[in-house]
Amino acid sequence: MEAPSNSLLDVSIDFETSHLFFPHIIHWVLAVLFVLVLVFRVLPFLAAVKRGEKALPILGESRDNFRLFGTLVLIVAYFYLMSVVGNLFPYTGYGFLITSVAFLFLMSLMYMHTRTRRKVITAAINAVVAPTLAWVIFAKVFYITLP
């Protein structure tokens, strides 16, 4: 006797949409977490602000304009220069590596309150080691092309 076509032992995979399975799960998990944060953190905080028990942290406080706008400029320059440098060395990942080293070092210097020789050397070592490690793992171990 022939087994029915929709038996429990038959597996059919729709390759047109199978790659969307886990992203859909992640989207729903993130949506549920967003709602939980909204309900248990944001709404009670806003209620306390309305009652006058708390103040919004962004209003009435001073801000460091140099660091705020410096960060924005560095982020824009980072993404722009990554493409420019990446085009000089196509398919090598050097665009990512070189611009990430410079970006991390400049960001570290910008947020460093007191610059001592030790802190600057530590920032330089971190700026070289972290992107290089990421570059080696992605480009050499997983064969993922970086910009």
PDB file of C-alpha atoms in Angstrom:
ATOM      1  CA  MET A   1       0.000   0.000   0.000  1.00  0.00           C
ATOM      2  CA  GLU A   2       1.214   3.460  -0.828  1.00  0.00           C
ATOM      3  CA  ALA A   3       1.813   6.040   1.927  1.00  0.00           C
ATOM      4  CA  PRO A   4      -0.315   9.163   1.747  1.00  0.00           C
ATOM      5  CA  SER A   5       1.502  12.203   0.391  1.00  0.00           C
ATOM      6  CA  ASN A   6       0.901  14.294   3.503  1.00  0.00           C
ATOM      7  CA  SER A   7       2.269  11.807   6.003  1.00  0.00           C
ATOM      8  CA  LEU A   8       4.215  12.876   9.068  1.00  0.00           C
ATOM      9  CA  LEU A   9       7.383  11.528   7.485  1.00  0.00           C
ATOM     10  CA  ASP A  10       7.178  13.785   4.435  1.00  0.00           C
ATOM     11  CA  VAL A  11       8.917  17.125   4.625  1.00  0.00           C
ATOM     12  CA  SER A  12       8.371  19.901   2.151  1.00  0.00           C
ATOM     13  CA  ILE A  13      10.315  23.137   2.242  1.00  0.00           C
ATOM     14  CA  ASP A  14       9.195  26.250   0.449  1.00  0.00           C
ATOM     15  CA  PHE A  15      12.574  27.736  -0.498  1.00  0.00           C
ATOM     16  CA  GLU A  16      10.911  30.950  -1.648  1.00  0.00           C
ATOM     17  CA  THR A  17       9.983  31.881   1.939  1.00  0.00           C
ATOM     18  CA  SER A  18      11.946  29.531   4.243  1.00  0.00           C
ATOM     19  CA  HIS A  19      14.661  32.151   4.882  1.00  0.00           C
ATOM     20  CA  LEU A  20      12.019  34.424   6.447  1.00  0.00           C
ATOM     21  CA  PHE A  21      11.104  32.010   9.247  1.00  0.00           C
ATOM     22  CA  PHE A  22      13.559  33.215  11.923  1.00  0.00           C
ATOM     23  CA  PRO A  23      13.375  36.920  11.019  1.00  0.00           C
ATOM     24  CA  HIS A  24       9.600  36.748  11.584  1.00  0.00           C
ATOM     25  CA  ILE A  25      10.169  35.185  14.994  1.00  0.00           C
ATOM     26  CA  ILE A  26      12.746  37.847  15.887  1.00  0.00           C
ATOM     27  CA  HIS A  27      10.388  40.632  14.757  1.00  0.00           C
ATOM     28  CA  TRP A  28       7.605  39.330  16.988  1.00  0.00           C
ATOM     29  CA  VAL A  29       9.938  38.867  19.966  1.00  0.00           C
ATOM     30  CA  LEU A  30      11.205  42.439  19.537  1.00  0.00           C
ATOM     31  CA  ALA A  31       7.639  43.745  19.214  1.00  0.00           C
ATOM     32  CA  VAL A  32       6.587  41.991  22.440  1.00  0.00           C
ATOM     33  CA  LEU A  33       9.674  43.303  24.252  1.00  0.00           C
ATOM     34  CA  PHE A  34       8.948  46.825  22.970  1.00  0.00           C
ATOM     35  CA  VAL A  35       5.400  46.649  24.339  1.00  0.00           C
ATOM     36  CA  LEU A  36       6.676  45.340  27.686  1.00  0.00           C
ATOM     37  CA  VAL A  37       9.199  48.175  27.983  1.00  0.00           C
ATOM     38  CA  LEU A  38       6.522  50.667  27.014  1.00  0.00           C
ATOM     39  CA  VAL A  39       4.039  49.344  29.581  1.00  0.00           C
ATOM     40  CA  PHE A  40       6.396  48.773  32.508  1.00  0.00           C
ATOM     41  CA  ARG A  41       8.939  51.579  32.050  1.00  0.00           C
ATOM     42  CA  VAL A  42       7.836  54.402  29.786  1.00  0.00           C
ATOM     43  CA  LEU A  43       4.179  54.812  30.742  1.00  0.00           C
ATOM     44  CA  PRO A  44       4.823  54.835  34.525  1.00  0.00           C
ATOM     45  CA  PHE A  45       7.644  57.344  34.002  1.00  0.00           C
ATOM     46  CA  LEU A  46       5.415  59.630  31.937  1.00  0.00           C
ATOM     47  CA  ALA A  47       2.679  59.359  34.564  1.00  0.00           C
ATOM     48  CA  ALA A  48       5.189  60.433  37.233  1.00  0.00           C
ATOM     49  CA  VAL A  49       6.245  63.368  35.033  1.00  0.00           C
ATOM     50  CA  LYS A  50       2.607  64.405  34.657  1.00  0.00           C
ATOM     51  CA  ARG A  51       2.111  64.258  38.437  1.00  0.00           C
ATOM     52  CA  GLY A  52       5.238  66.401  38.896  1.00  0.00           C
ATOM     53  CA  GLU A  53       7.210  63.715  40.734  1.00  0.00           C
ATOM     54  CA  LYS A  54       9.878  63.452  38.038  1.00  0.00           C
ATOM     55  CA  ALA A  55      11.261  65.664  35.286  1.00  0.00           C
ATOM     56  CA  LEU A  56      12.176  64.777  31.750  1.00  0.00           C
ATOM     57  CA  PRO A  57      15.945  64.303  31.739  1.00  0.00           C
ATOM     58  CA  ILE A  58      16.497  66.072  28.426  1.00  0.00           C
ATOM     59  CA  LEU A  59      14.769  69.306  29.414  1.00  0.00           C
ATOM     60  CA  GLY A  60      16.475  71.933  31.517  1.00  0.00           C
ATOM     61  CA  GLU A  61      19.828  70.194  31.623  1.00  0.00           C
ATOM     62  CA  SER A  62      22.962  71.424  29.944  1.00  0.00           C
ATOM     63  CA  ARG A  63      24.459  69.377  27.161  1.00  0.00           C
ATOM     64  CA  ASP A  64      27.917  69.051  25.758  1.00  0.00           C
ATOM     65  CA  ASN A  65      27.487  70.449  22.252  1.00  0.00           C
ATOM     66  CA  PHE A  66      31.046  69.593  21.252  1.00  0.00           C
ATOM     67  CA  ARG A  67      30.549  65.896  21.982  1.00  0.00           C
ATOM     68  CA  LEU A  68      26.998  65.793  20.605  1.00  0.00           C
ATOM     69  CA  PHE A  69      27.817  67.360  17.255  1.00  0.00           C
ATOM     70  CA  GLY A  70      31.284  65.807  17.158  1.00  0.00           C
ATOM     71  CA  THR A  71      29.695  62.364  17.451  1.00  0.00           C
ATOM     72  CA  LEU A  72      27.252  63.124  14.659  1.00  0.00           C
ATOM     73  CA  VAL A  73      30.038  64.409  12.401  1.00  0.00           C
ATOM     74  CA  LEU A  74      32.251  61.400  13.137  1.00  0.00           C
ATOM     75  CA  ILE A  75      29.434  58.929  12.413  1.00  0.00           C
ATOM     76  CA  VAL A  76      28.638  60.559   9.065  1.00  0.00           C
ATOM     77  CA  ALA A  77      32.343  60.743   8.173  1.00  0.00           C
ATOM     78  CA  TYR A  78      32.829  57.103   9.234  1.00  0.00           C
ATOM     79  CA  PHE A  79      30.195  55.743   6.875  1.00  0.00           C
ATOM     80  CA  TYR A  80      31.191  58.039   4.018  1.00  0.00           C
ATOM     81  CA  LEU A  81      34.909  57.343   4.325  1.00  0.00           C
ATOM     82  CA  MET A  82      34.349  53.608   4.731  1.00  0.00           C
ATOM     83  CA  SER A  83      32.916  53.592   1.218  1.00  0.00           C
ATOM     84  CA  VAL A  84      35.677  55.832  -0.162  1.00  0.00           C
ATOM     85  CA  VAL A  85      38.520  53.818   1.383  1.00  0.00           C
ATOM     86  CA  GLY A  86      36.754  50.564   0.541  1.00  0.00           C
ATOM     87  CA  ASN A  87      36.718  51.560  -3.131  1.00  0.00           C
ATOM     88  CA  LEU A  88      40.496  52.078  -3.007  1.00  0.00           C
ATOM     89  CA  PHE A  89      40.941  48.456  -1.795  1.00  0.00           C
ATOM     90  CA  PRO A  90      37.929  46.577  -3.194  1.00  0.00           C
ATOM     91  CA  TYR A  91      36.842  43.290  -1.577  1.00  0.00           C
ATOM     92  CA  THR A  92      39.564  43.338   1.062  1.00  0.00           C
ATOM     93  CA  GLY A  93      37.751  44.893   4.026  1.00  0.00           C
ATOM     94  CA  TYR A  94      40.440  47.536   4.428  1.00  0.00           C
ATOM     95  CA  GLY A  95      37.800  50.266   4.166  1.00  0.00           C
ATOM     96  CA  PHE A  96      36.165  48.875   7.308  1.00  0.00           C
ATOM     97  CA  LEU A  97      39.465  48.278   9.062  1.00  0.00           C
ATOM     98  CA  ILE A  98      41.142  51.627   8.410  1.00  0.00           C
ATOM     99  CA  THR A  99      38.099  53.814   9.043  1.00  0.00           C
ATOM    100  CA  SER A 100      37.087  51.833  12.137  1.00  0.00           C
ATOM    101  CA  VAL A 101      40.524  52.305  13.697  1.00  0.00           C
ATOM    102  CA  ALA A 102      40.389  56.065  13.091  1.00  0.00           C
ATOM    103  CA  PHE A 103      36.749  56.322  14.209  1.00  0.00           C
ATOM    104  CA  LEU A 104      37.305  54.454  17.483  1.00  0.00           C
ATOM    105  CA  PHE A 105      40.423  56.423  18.296  1.00  0.00           C
ATOM    106  CA  LEU A 106      38.808  59.810  17.630  1.00  0.00           C
ATOM    107  CA  MET A 107      35.661  58.875  19.549  1.00  0.00           C
ATOM    108  CA  SER A 108      37.786  57.735  22.480  1.00  0.00           C
ATOM    109  CA  LEU A 109      39.737  60.987  22.471  1.00  0.00           C
ATOM    110  CA  MET A 110      36.559  63.051  22.239  1.00  0.00           C
ATOM    111  CA  TYR A 111      34.960  61.359  25.271  1.00  0.00           C
ATOM    112  CA  MET A 112      38.141  61.205  27.351  1.00  0.00           C
ATOM    113  CA  HIS A 113      37.803  63.728  30.178  1.00  0.00           C
ATOM    114  CA  THR A 114      41.448  63.821  31.145  1.00  0.00           C
ATOM    115  CA  ARG A 115      44.054  62.869  28.583  1.00  0.00           C
ATOM    116  CA  THR A 116      47.021  61.172  30.106  1.00  0.00           C
ATOM    117  CA  ARG A 117      49.677  59.305  28.181  1.00  0.00           C
ATOM    118  CA  ARG A 118      48.391  55.991  29.544  1.00  0.00           C
ATOM    119  CA  LYS A 119      44.776  56.683  28.560  1.00  0.00           C
ATOM    120  CA  VAL A 120      45.728  57.759  25.030  1.00  0.00           C
ATOM    121  CA  ILE A 121      47.906  54.662  24.557  1.00  0.00           C
ATOM    122  CA  THR A 122      45.070  52.459  25.875  1.00  0.00           C
ATOM    123  CA  ALA A 123      42.627  54.124  23.479  1.00  0.00           C
ATOM    124  CA  ALA A 124      45.047  53.626  20.579  1.00  0.00           C
ATOM    125  CA  ILE A 125      45.542  49.947  21.405  1.00  0.00           C
ATOM    126  CA  ASN A 126      41.789  49.430  21.694  1.00  0.00           C
ATOM    127  CA  ALA A 127      41.203  51.297  18.433  1.00  0.00           C
ATOM    128  CA  VAL A 128      43.618  48.995  16.624  1.00  0.00           C
ATOM    129  CA  VAL A 129      42.824  45.652  18.300  1.00  0.00           C
ATOM    130  CA  ALA A 130      38.992  45.696  18.286  1.00  0.00           C
ATOM    131  CA  PRO A 131      38.437  46.409  14.559  1.00  0.00           C
ATOM    132  CA  THR A 132      41.336  44.152  13.575  1.00  0.00           C
ATOM    133  CA  LEU A 133      39.866  41.281  15.573  1.00  0.00           C
ATOM    134  CA  ALA A 134      36.424  41.867  14.028  1.00  0.00           C
ATOM    135  CA  TRP A 135      37.998  42.086  10.556  1.00  0.00           C
ATOM    136  CA  VAL A 136      39.936  38.844  11.021  1.00  0.00           C
ATOM    137  CA  ILE A 137      36.887  36.985  12.333  1.00  0.00           C
ATOM    138  CA  PHE A 138      34.535  38.198   9.612  1.00  0.00           C
ATOM    139  CA  ALA A 139      36.877  38.275   6.623  1.00  0.00           C
ATOM    140  CA  LYS A 140      39.246  35.400   7.327  1.00  0.00           C
ATOM    141  CA  VAL A 141      37.221  32.960   9.455  1.00  0.00           C
ATOM    142  CA  PHE A 142      33.689  33.401   8.035  1.00  0.00           C
ATOM    143  CA  TYR A 143      34.697  34.733   4.585  1.00  0.00           C
ATOM    144  CA  ILE A 144      32.299  37.670   4.864  1.00  0.00           C
ATOM    145  CA  THR A 145      33.245  40.560   2.606  1.00  0.00           C
ATOM    146  CA  LEU A 146      33.455  43.856   4.480  1.00  0.00           C
ATOM    147  CA  PRO A 147      33.341  47.296   2.834  1.00  0.00           C
TER     148      PRO A 147
END
